[in-house]
Amino acid sequence: MNTHFHDHDHNYSHAHHAEGCSGKSFYDIAVSSLKEAKCRITKPRLAVIECLADSAVPLSPKSIYEKVQTKNDLNVDQVSVYRILEALTKLGLVHQVFPSGEYLSCNTRCEVNPNHVMLNCIQCGKVEEIHLDWSFIYKIYERVRRTSQFEAKKHMLQLDGICAKCQ
């Protein structure tokens, strides 16, 4: 079992690249989130967001960089792509999938709604996010607190396996 960070409440499922729970696309959610955070809306940021929005599977920073270079007439270096991914991760807009380290768009603001599990198909590479009721996560937090005297503030959870289509 692998993991990714979160600290929010949600109890329904969706695929990352589909429309989110608000009915908005990842692209729209990302742009509005950047505006809310008072981040500049730059062409390189928009190109990375578009690249992630167009992909149903996780992408490495290198493949994002290559797609941005070929699809857009922009001179964006790899360091900038990493910085953009870091900023999008901090805003809860993308997840880093382990162990590959690839990035996947999230159509829900995970900083607002983090109670989910990423289901990572090890055969086709599809990643789906299912949302859990907060009471389920709370039981884990409580058990950890009781047994380890550790006060959890965030969590991350990723399960690697084989999706229904690949079985």
JSON list of N, CA and C in Angstrom, two decimals, residues 10-66:
[
{"chain": "A", "resi": 10, "resn": "HIS", "atom": "N", "xyz": [-15.10, 14.01, 2.16]},
{"chain": "A", "resi": 10, "resn": "HIS", "atom": "CA", "xyz": [-15.74, 13.78, 0.87]},
{"chain": "A", "resi": 10, "resn": "HIS", "atom": "C", "xyz": [-16.28, 12.36, 0.86]},
{"chain": "A", "resi": 11, "resn": "ASN", "atom": "N", "xyz": [-17.43, 12.08, 0.24]},
{"chain": "A", "resi": 11, "resn": "ASN", "atom": "CA", "xyz": [-17.90, 10.70, 0.22]},
{"chain": "A", "resi": 11, "resn": "ASN", "atom": "C", "xyz": [-18.58, 10.31, -1.09]},
{"chain": "A", "resi": 12, "resn": "TYR", "atom": "N", "xyz": [-17.90, 10.51, -2.20]},
{"chain": "A", "resi": 12, "resn": "TYR", "atom": "CA", "xyz": [-18.34, 10.02, -3.49]},
{"chain": "A", "resi": 12, "resn": "TYR", "atom": "C", "xyz": [-17.11, 9.81, -4.35]},
{"chain": "A", "resi": 13, "resn": "SER", "atom": "N", "xyz": [-17.29, 9.16, -5.52]},
{"chain": "A", "resi": 13, "resn": "SER", "atom": "CA", "xyz": [-16.11, 8.86, -6.33]},
{"chain": "A", "resi": 13, "resn": "SER", "atom": "C", "xyz": [-16.17, 9.58, -7.67]},
{"chain": "A", "resi": 14, "resn": "HIS", "atom": "N", "xyz": [-15.00, 9.72, -8.27]},
{"chain": "A", "resi": 14, "resn": "HIS", "atom": "CA", "xyz": [-14.87, 10.29, -9.61]},
{"chain": "A", "resi": 14, "resn": "HIS", "atom": "C", "xyz": [-13.51, 9.93, -10.15]},
{"chain": "A", "resi": 15, "resn": "ALA", "atom": "N", "xyz": [-13.40, 9.98, -11.47]},
{"chain": "A", "resi": 15, "resn": "ALA", "atom": "CA", "xyz": [-12.08, 9.83, -12.09]},
{"chain": "A", "resi": 15, "resn": "ALA", "atom": "C", "xyz": [-11.45, 11.22, -12.14]},
{"chain": "A", "resi": 16, "resn": "HIS", "atom": "N", "xyz": [-10.15, 11.29, -12.05]},
{"chain": "A", "resi": 16, "resn": "HIS", "atom": "CA", "xyz": [-9.46, 12.58, -12.00]},
{"chain": "A", "resi": 16, "resn": "HIS", "atom": "C", "xyz": [-9.68, 13.43, -13.23]},
{"chain": "A", "resi": 17, "resn": "HIS", "atom": "N", "xyz": [-9.67, 12.85, -14.40]},
{"chain": "A", "resi": 17, "resn": "HIS", "atom": "CA", "xyz": [-9.71, 13.65, -15.61]},
{"chain": "A", "resi": 17, "resn": "HIS", "atom": "C", "xyz": [-11.12, 14.03, -16.01]},
{"chain": "A", "resi": 18, "resn": "ALA", "atom": "N", "xyz": [-12.12, 13.41, -15.42]},
{"chain": "A", "resi": 18, "resn": "ALA", "atom": "CA", "xyz": [-13.50, 13.75, -15.72]},
{"chain": "A", "resi": 18, "resn": "ALA", "atom": "C", "xyz": [-13.86, 15.04, -15.01]},
{"chain": "A", "resi": 19, "resn": "GLU", "atom": "N", "xyz": [-15.10, 15.49, -15.22]},
{"chain": "A", "resi": 19, "resn": "GLU", "atom": "CA", "xyz": [-15.54, 16.67, -14.49]},
{"chain": "A", "resi": 19, "resn": "GLU", "atom": "C", "xyz": [-15.60, 16.36, -13.02]},
{"chain": "A", "resi": 20, "resn": "GLY", "atom": "N", "xyz": [-15.25, 17.31, -12.21]},
{"chain": "A", "resi": 20, "resn": "GLY", "atom": "CA", "xyz": [-15.25, 17.14, -10.77]},
{"chain": "A", "resi": 20, "resn": "GLY", "atom": "C", "xyz": [-16.64, 17.20, -10.19]},
{"chain": "A", "resi": 21, "resn": "CYS", "atom": "N", "xyz": [-16.72, 17.11, -8.87]},
{"chain": "A", "resi": 21, "resn": "CYS", "atom": "CA", "xyz": [-18.00, 17.09, -8.19]},
{"chain": "A", "resi": 21, "resn": "CYS", "atom": "C", "xyz": [-18.77, 18.38, -8.40]},
{"chain": "A", "resi": 22, "resn": "SER", "atom": "N", "xyz": [-18.10, 19.47, -8.72]},
{"chain": "A", "resi": 22, "resn": "SER", "atom": "CA", "xyz": [-18.77, 20.74, -8.94]},
{"chain": "A", "resi": 22, "resn": "SER", "atom": "C", "xyz": [-19.29, 20.85, -10.36]},
{"chain": "A", "resi": 23, "resn": "GLY", "atom": "N", "xyz": [-18.97, 19.88, -11.22]},
{"chain": "A", "resi": 23, "resn": "GLY", "atom": "CA", "xyz": [-19.36, 19.94, -12.62]},
{"chain": "A", "resi": 23, "resn": "GLY", "atom": "C", "xyz": [-18.35, 20.71, -13.46]},
{"chain": "A", "resi": 24, "resn": "LYS", "atom": "N", "xyz": [-17.33, 21.27, -12.83]},
{"chain": "A", "resi": 24, "resn": "LYS", "atom": "CA", "xyz": [-16.31, 22.01, -13.56]},
{"chain": "A", "resi": 24, "resn": "LYS", "atom": "C", "xyz": [-15.19, 21.07, -13.99]},
{"chain": "A", "resi": 25, "resn": "SER", "atom": "N", "xyz": [-14.52, 21.44, -15.07]},
{"chain": "A", "resi": 25, "resn": "SER", "atom": "CA", "xyz": [-13.37, 20.66, -15.53]},
{"chain": "A", "resi": 25, "resn": "SER", "atom": "C", "xyz": [-12.17, 20.95, -14.64]},
{"chain": "A", "resi": 26, "resn": "PHE", "atom": "N", "xyz": [-11.18, 20.07, -14.69]},
{"chain": "A", "resi": 26, "resn": "PHE", "atom": "CA", "xyz": [-9.94, 20.30, -13.94]},
{"chain": "A", "resi": 26, "resn": "PHE", "atom": "C", "xyz": [-9.33, 21.64, -14.33]},
{"chain": "A", "resi": 27, "resn": "TYR", "atom": "N", "xyz": [-9.33, 21.95, -15.61]},
{"chain": "A", "resi": 27, "resn": "TYR", "atom": "CA", "xyz": [-8.75, 23.20, -16.09]},
{"chain": "A", "resi": 27, "resn": "TYR", "atom": "C", "xyz": [-9.42, 24.39, -15.40]},
{"chain": "A", "resi": 28, "resn": "ASP", "atom": "N", "xyz": [-10.76, 24.40, -15.40]},
{"chain": "A", "resi": 28, "resn": "ASP", "atom": "CA", "xyz": [-11.50, 25.51, -14.77]},
{"chain": "A", "resi": 28, "resn": "ASP", "atom": "C", "xyz": [-11.24, 25.59, -13.27]},
{"chain": "A", "resi": 29, "resn": "ILE", "atom": "N", "xyz": [-11.23, 24.44, -12.61]},
{"chain": "A", "resi": 29, "resn": "ILE", "atom": "CA", "xyz": [-10.97, 24.39, -11.17]},
{"chain": "A", "resi": 29, "resn": "ILE", "atom": "C", "xyz": [-9.57, 24.93, -10.87]},
{"chain": "A", "resi": 30, "resn": "ALA", "atom": "N", "xyz": [-8.60, 24.49, -11.67]},
{"chain": "A", "resi": 30, "resn": "ALA", "atom": "CA", "xyz": [-7.21, 24.91, -11.45]},
{"chain": "A", "resi": 30, "resn": "ALA", "atom": "C", "xyz": [-7.05, 26.42, -11.63]},
{"chain": "A", "resi": 31, "resn": "VAL", "atom": "N", "xyz": [-7.63, 26.95, -12.70]},
{"chain": "A", "resi": 31, "resn": "VAL", "atom": "CA", "xyz": [-7.52, 28.39, -12.95]},
{"chain": "A", "resi": 31, "resn": "VAL", "atom": "C", "xyz": [-8.19, 29.19, -11.83]},
{"chain": "A", "resi": 32, "resn": "SER", "atom": "N", "xyz": [-9.39, 28.78, -11.42]},
{"chain": "A", "resi": 32, "resn": "SER", "atom": "CA", "xyz": [-10.06, 29.52, -10.35]},
{"chain": "A", "resi": 32, "resn": "SER", "atom": "C", "xyz": [-9.31, 29.39, -9.03]},
{"chain": "A", "resi": 33, "resn": "SER", "atom": "N", "xyz": [-8.70, 28.23, -8.78]},
{"chain": "A", "resi": 33, "resn": "SER", "atom": "CA", "xyz": [-7.92, 28.03, -7.56]},
{"chain": "A", "resi": 33, "resn": "SER", "atom": "C", "xyz": [-6.67, 28.91, -7.55]},
{"chain": "A", "resi": 34, "resn": "LEU", "atom": "N", "xyz": [-6.01, 29.02, -8.69]},
{"chain": "A", "resi": 34, "resn": "LEU", "atom": "CA", "xyz": [-4.85, 29.90, -8.79]},
{"chain": "A", "resi": 34, "resn": "LEU", "atom": "C", "xyz": [-5.25, 31.35, -8.52]},
{"chain": "A", "resi": 35, "resn": "LYS", "atom": "N", "xyz": [-6.39, 31.76, -9.09]},
{"chain": "A", "resi": 35, "resn": "LYS", "atom": "CA", "xyz": [-6.87, 33.13, -8.86]},
{"chain": "A", "resi": 35, "resn": "LYS", "atom": "C", "xyz": [-7.19, 33.35, -7.39]},
{"chain": "A", "resi": 36, "resn": "GLU", "atom": "N", "xyz": [-7.88, 32.39, -6.76]},
{"chain": "A", "resi": 36, "resn": "GLU", "atom": "CA", "xyz": [-8.22, 32.50, -5.33]},
{"chain": "A", "resi": 36, "resn": "GLU", "atom": "C", "xyz": [-6.96, 32.63, -4.47]},
{"chain": "A", "resi": 37, "resn": "ALA", "atom": "N", "xyz": [-5.91, 31.90, -4.86]},
{"chain": "A", "resi": 37, "resn": "ALA", "atom": "CA", "xyz": [-4.66, 31.92, -4.11]},
{"chain": "A", "resi": 37, "resn": "ALA", "atom": "C", "xyz": [-3.79, 33.13, -4.49]},
{"chain": "A", "resi": 38, "resn": "LYS", "atom": "N", "xyz": [-4.32, 33.97, -5.37]},
{"chain": "A", "resi": 38, "resn": "LYS", "atom": "CA", "xyz": [-3.61, 35.16, -5.85]},
{"chain": "A", "resi": 38, "resn": "LYS", "atom": "C", "xyz": [-2.29, 34.81, -6.54]},
{"chain": "A", "resi": 39, "resn": "CYS", "atom": "N", "xyz": [-2.30, 33.68, -7.24]},
{"chain": "A", "resi": 39, "resn": "CYS", "atom": "CA", "xyz": [-1.14, 33.27, -8.05]},
{"chain": "A", "resi": 39, "resn": "CYS", "atom": "C", "xyz": [-1.30, 33.85, -9.45]},
{"chain": "A", "resi": 40, "resn": "ARG", "atom": "N", "xyz": [-0.20, 34.15, -10.07]},
{"chain": "A", "resi": 40, "resn": "ARG", "atom": "CA", "xyz": [-0.25, 34.66, -11.44]},
{"chain": "A", "resi": 40, "resn": "ARG", "atom": "C", "xyz": [-0.70, 33.55, -12.38]},
{"chain": "A", "resi": 41, "resn": "ILE", "atom": "N", "xyz": [-1.52, 33.93, -13.35]},
{"chain": "A", "resi": 41, "resn": "ILE", "atom": "CA", "xyz": [-1.97, 32.99, -14.38]},
{"chain": "A", "resi": 41, "resn": "ILE", "atom": "C", "xyz": [-1.05, 33.19, -15.58]},
{"chain": "A", "resi": 42, "resn": "THR", "atom": "N", "xyz": [-0.01, 32.37, -15.66]},
{"chain": "A", "resi": 42, "resn": "THR", "atom": "CA", "xyz": [0.99, 32.51, -16.72]},
{"chain": "A", "resi": 42, "resn": "THR", "atom": "C", "xyz": [0.76, 31.47, -17.81]},
{"chain": "A", "resi": 43, "resn": "LYS", "atom": "N", "xyz": [1.31, 31.73, -18.98]},
{"chain": "A", "resi": 43, "resn": "LYS", "atom": "CA", "xyz": [1.20, 30.77, -20.08]},
{"chain": "A", "resi": 43, "resn": "LYS", "atom": "C", "xyz": [1.81, 29.41, -19.71]},
{"chain": "A", "resi": 44, "resn": "PRO", "atom": "N", "xyz": [2.99, 29.38, -19.08]},
{"chain": "A", "resi": 44, "resn": "PRO", "atom": "CA", "xyz": [3.53, 28.07, -18.69]},
{"chain": "A", "resi": 44, "resn": "PRO", "atom": "C", "xyz": [2.62, 27.32, -17.72]},
{"chain": "A", "resi": 45, "resn": "ARG", "atom": "N", "xyz": [2.06, 28.01, -16.73]},
{"chain": "A", "resi": 45, "resn": "ARG", "atom": "CA", "xyz": [1.14, 27.35, -15.80]},
{"chain": "A", "resi": 45, "resn": "ARG", "atom": "C", "xyz": [-0.08, 26.80, -16.52]},
{"chain": "A", "resi": 46, "resn": "LEU", "atom": "N", "xyz": [-0.64, 27.61, -17.41]},
{"chain": "A", "resi": 46, "resn": "LEU", "atom": "CA", "xyz": [-1.81, 27.16, -18.16]},
{"chain": "A", "resi": 46, "resn": "LEU", "atom": "C", "xyz": [-1.48, 25.97, -19.05]},
{"chain": "A", "resi": 47, "resn": "ALA", "atom": "N", "xyz": [-0.28, 25.97, -19.63]},
{"chain": "A", "resi": 47, "resn": "ALA", "atom": "CA", "xyz": [0.13, 24.85, -20.49]},
{"chain": "A", "resi": 47, "resn": "ALA", "atom": "C", "xyz": [0.26, 23.56, -19.69]},
{"chain": "A", "resi": 48, "resn": "VAL", "atom": "N", "xyz": [0.84, 23.63, -18.49]},
{"chain": "A", "resi": 48, "resn": "VAL", "atom": "CA", "xyz": [0.97, 22.45, -17.63]},
{"chain": "A", "resi": 48, "resn": "VAL", "atom": "C", "xyz": [-0.41, 21.98, -17.19]},
{"chain": "A", "resi": 49, "resn": "ILE", "atom": "N", "xyz": [-1.28, 22.90, -16.81]},
{"chain": "A", "resi": 49, "resn": "ILE", "atom": "CA", "xyz": [-2.64, 22.55, -16.40]},
{"chain": "A", "resi": 49, "resn": "ILE", "atom": "C", "xyz": [-3.37, 21.87, -17.55]},
{"chain": "A", "resi": 50, "resn": "GLU", "atom": "N", "xyz": [-3.25, 22.41, -18.75]},
{"chain": "A", "resi": 50, "resn": "GLU", "atom": "CA", "xyz": [-3.91, 21.82, -19.92]},
{"chain": "A", "resi": 50, "resn": "GLU", "atom": "C", "xyz": [-3.38, 20.41, -20.19]},
{"chain": "A", "resi": 51, "resn": "CYS", "atom": "N", "xyz": [-2.08, 20.24, -20.07]},
{"chain": "A", "resi": 51, "resn": "CYS", "atom": "CA", "xyz": [-1.47, 18.93, -20.27]},
{"chain": "A", "resi": 51, "resn": "CYS", "atom": "C", "xyz": [-2.04, 17.90, -19.28]},
{"chain": "A", "resi": 52, "resn": "LEU", "atom": "N", "xyz": [-2.12, 18.29, -18.02]},
{"chain": "A", "resi": 52, "resn": "LEU", "atom": "CA", "xyz": [-2.68, 17.40, -16.99]},
{"chain": "A", "resi": 52, "resn": "LEU", "atom": "C", "xyz": [-4.16, 17.14, -17.23]},
{"chain": "A", "resi": 53, "resn": "ALA", "atom": "N", "xyz": [-4.89, 18.18, -17.65]},
{"chain": "A", "resi": 53, "resn": "ALA", "atom": "CA", "xyz": [-6.32, 18.05, -17.89]},
{"chain": "A", "resi": 53, "resn": "ALA", "atom": "C", "xyz": [-6.61, 17.08, -19.04]},
{"chain": "A", "resi": 54, "resn": "ASP", "atom": "N", "xyz": [-5.71, 17.04, -20.00]},
{"chain": "A", "resi": 54, "resn": "ASP", "atom": "CA", "xyz": [-5.91, 16.18, -21.18]},
{"chain": "A", "resi": 54, "resn": "ASP", "atom": "C", "xyz": [-5.52, 14.73, -20.95]},
{"chain": "A", "resi": 55, "resn": "SER", "atom": "N", "xyz": [-4.95, 14.41, -19.80]},
{"chain": "A", "resi": 55, "resn": "SER", "atom": "CA", "xyz": [-4.45, 13.06, -19.56]},
{"chain": "A", "resi": 55, "resn": "SER", "atom": "C", "xyz": [-5.30, 12.31, -18.54]},
{"chain": "A", "resi": 56, "resn": "ALA", "atom": "N", "xyz": [-5.64, 11.07, -18.88]},
{"chain": "A", "resi": 56, "resn": "ALA", "atom": "CA", "xyz": [-6.39, 10.21, -17.97]},
{"chain": "A", "resi": 56, "resn": "ALA", "atom": "C", "xyz": [-5.45, 9.36, -17.11]},
{"chain": "A", "resi": 57, "resn": "VAL", "atom": "N", "xyz": [-4.17, 9.42, -17.41]},
{"chain": "A", "resi": 57, "resn": "VAL", "atom": "CA", "xyz": [-3.17, 8.65, -16.66]},
{"chain": "A", "resi": 57, "resn": "VAL", "atom": "C", "xyz": [-2.14, 9.60, -16.08]},
{"chain": "A", "resi": 58, "resn": "PRO", "atom": "N", "xyz": [-1.45, 9.20, -15.02]},
{"chain": "A", "resi": 58, "resn": "PRO", "atom": "CA", "xyz": [-0.41, 10.05, -14.44]},
{"chain": "A", "resi": 58, "resn": "PRO", "atom": "C", "xyz": [0.72, 10.31, -15.43]},
{"chain": "A", "resi": 59, "resn": "LEU", "atom": "N", "xyz": [1.31, 11.48, -15.33]},
{"chain": "A", "resi": 59, "resn": "LEU", "atom": "CA", "xyz": [2.41, 11.88, -16.21]},
{"chain": "A", "resi": 59, "resn": "LEU", "atom": "C", "xyz": [3.64, 12.25, -15.39]},
{"chain": "A", "resi": 60, "resn": "SER", "atom": "N", "xyz": [4.80, 11.89, -15.90]},
{"chain": "A", "resi": 60, "resn": "SER", "atom": "CA", "xyz": [6.04, 12.29, -15.24]},
{"chain": "A", "resi": 60, "resn": "SER", "atom": "C", "xyz": [6.30, 13.76, -15.55]},
{"chain": "A", "resi": 61, "resn": "PRO", "atom": "N", "xyz": [7.06, 14.44, -14.71]},
{"chain": "A", "resi": 61, "resn": "PRO", "atom": "CA", "xyz": [7.43, 15.82, -15.02]},
{"chain": "A", "resi": 61, "resn": "PRO", "atom": "C", "xyz": [8.11, 15.94, -16.38]},
{"chain": "A", "resi": 62, "resn": "LYS", "atom": "N", "xyz": [8.93, 14.95, -16.72]},
{"chain": "A", "resi": 62, "resn": "LYS", "atom": "CA", "xyz": [9.62, 14.98, -18.02]},
{"chain": "A", "resi": 62, "resn": "LYS", "atom": "C", "xyz": [8.62, 14.89, -19.17]},
{"chain": "A", "resi": 63, "resn": "SER", "atom": "N", "xyz": [7.63, 14.00, -19.07]},
{"chain": "A", "resi": 63, "resn": "SER", "atom": "CA", "xyz": [6.65, 13.89, -20.16]},
{"chain": "A", "resi": 63, "resn": "SER", "atom": "C", "xyz": [5.77, 15.13, -20.23]},
{"chain": "A", "resi": 64, "resn": "ILE", "atom": "N", "xyz": [5.47, 15.74, -19.08]},
{"chain": "A", "resi": 64, "resn": "ILE", "atom": "CA", "xyz": [4.72, 17.00, -19.10]},
{"chain": "A", "resi": 64, "resn": "ILE", "atom": "C", "xyz": [5.54, 18.07, -19.81]},
{"chain": "A", "resi": 65, "resn": "TYR", "atom": "N", "xyz": [6.82, 18.15, -19.46]},
{"chain": "A", "resi": 65, "resn": "TYR", "atom": "CA", "xyz": [7.73, 19.11, -20.09]},
{"chain": "A", "resi": 65, "resn": "TYR", "atom": "C", "xyz": [7.75, 18.90, -21.61]},
{"chain": "A", "resi": 66, "resn": "GLU", "atom": "N", "xyz": [7.88, 17.64, -22.05]},
{"chain": "A", "resi": 66, "resn": "GLU", "atom": "CA", "xyz": [7.94, 17.35, -23.48]},
{"chain": "A", "resi": 66, "resn": "GLU", "atom": "C", "xyz": [6.63, 17.69, -24.18]}
]
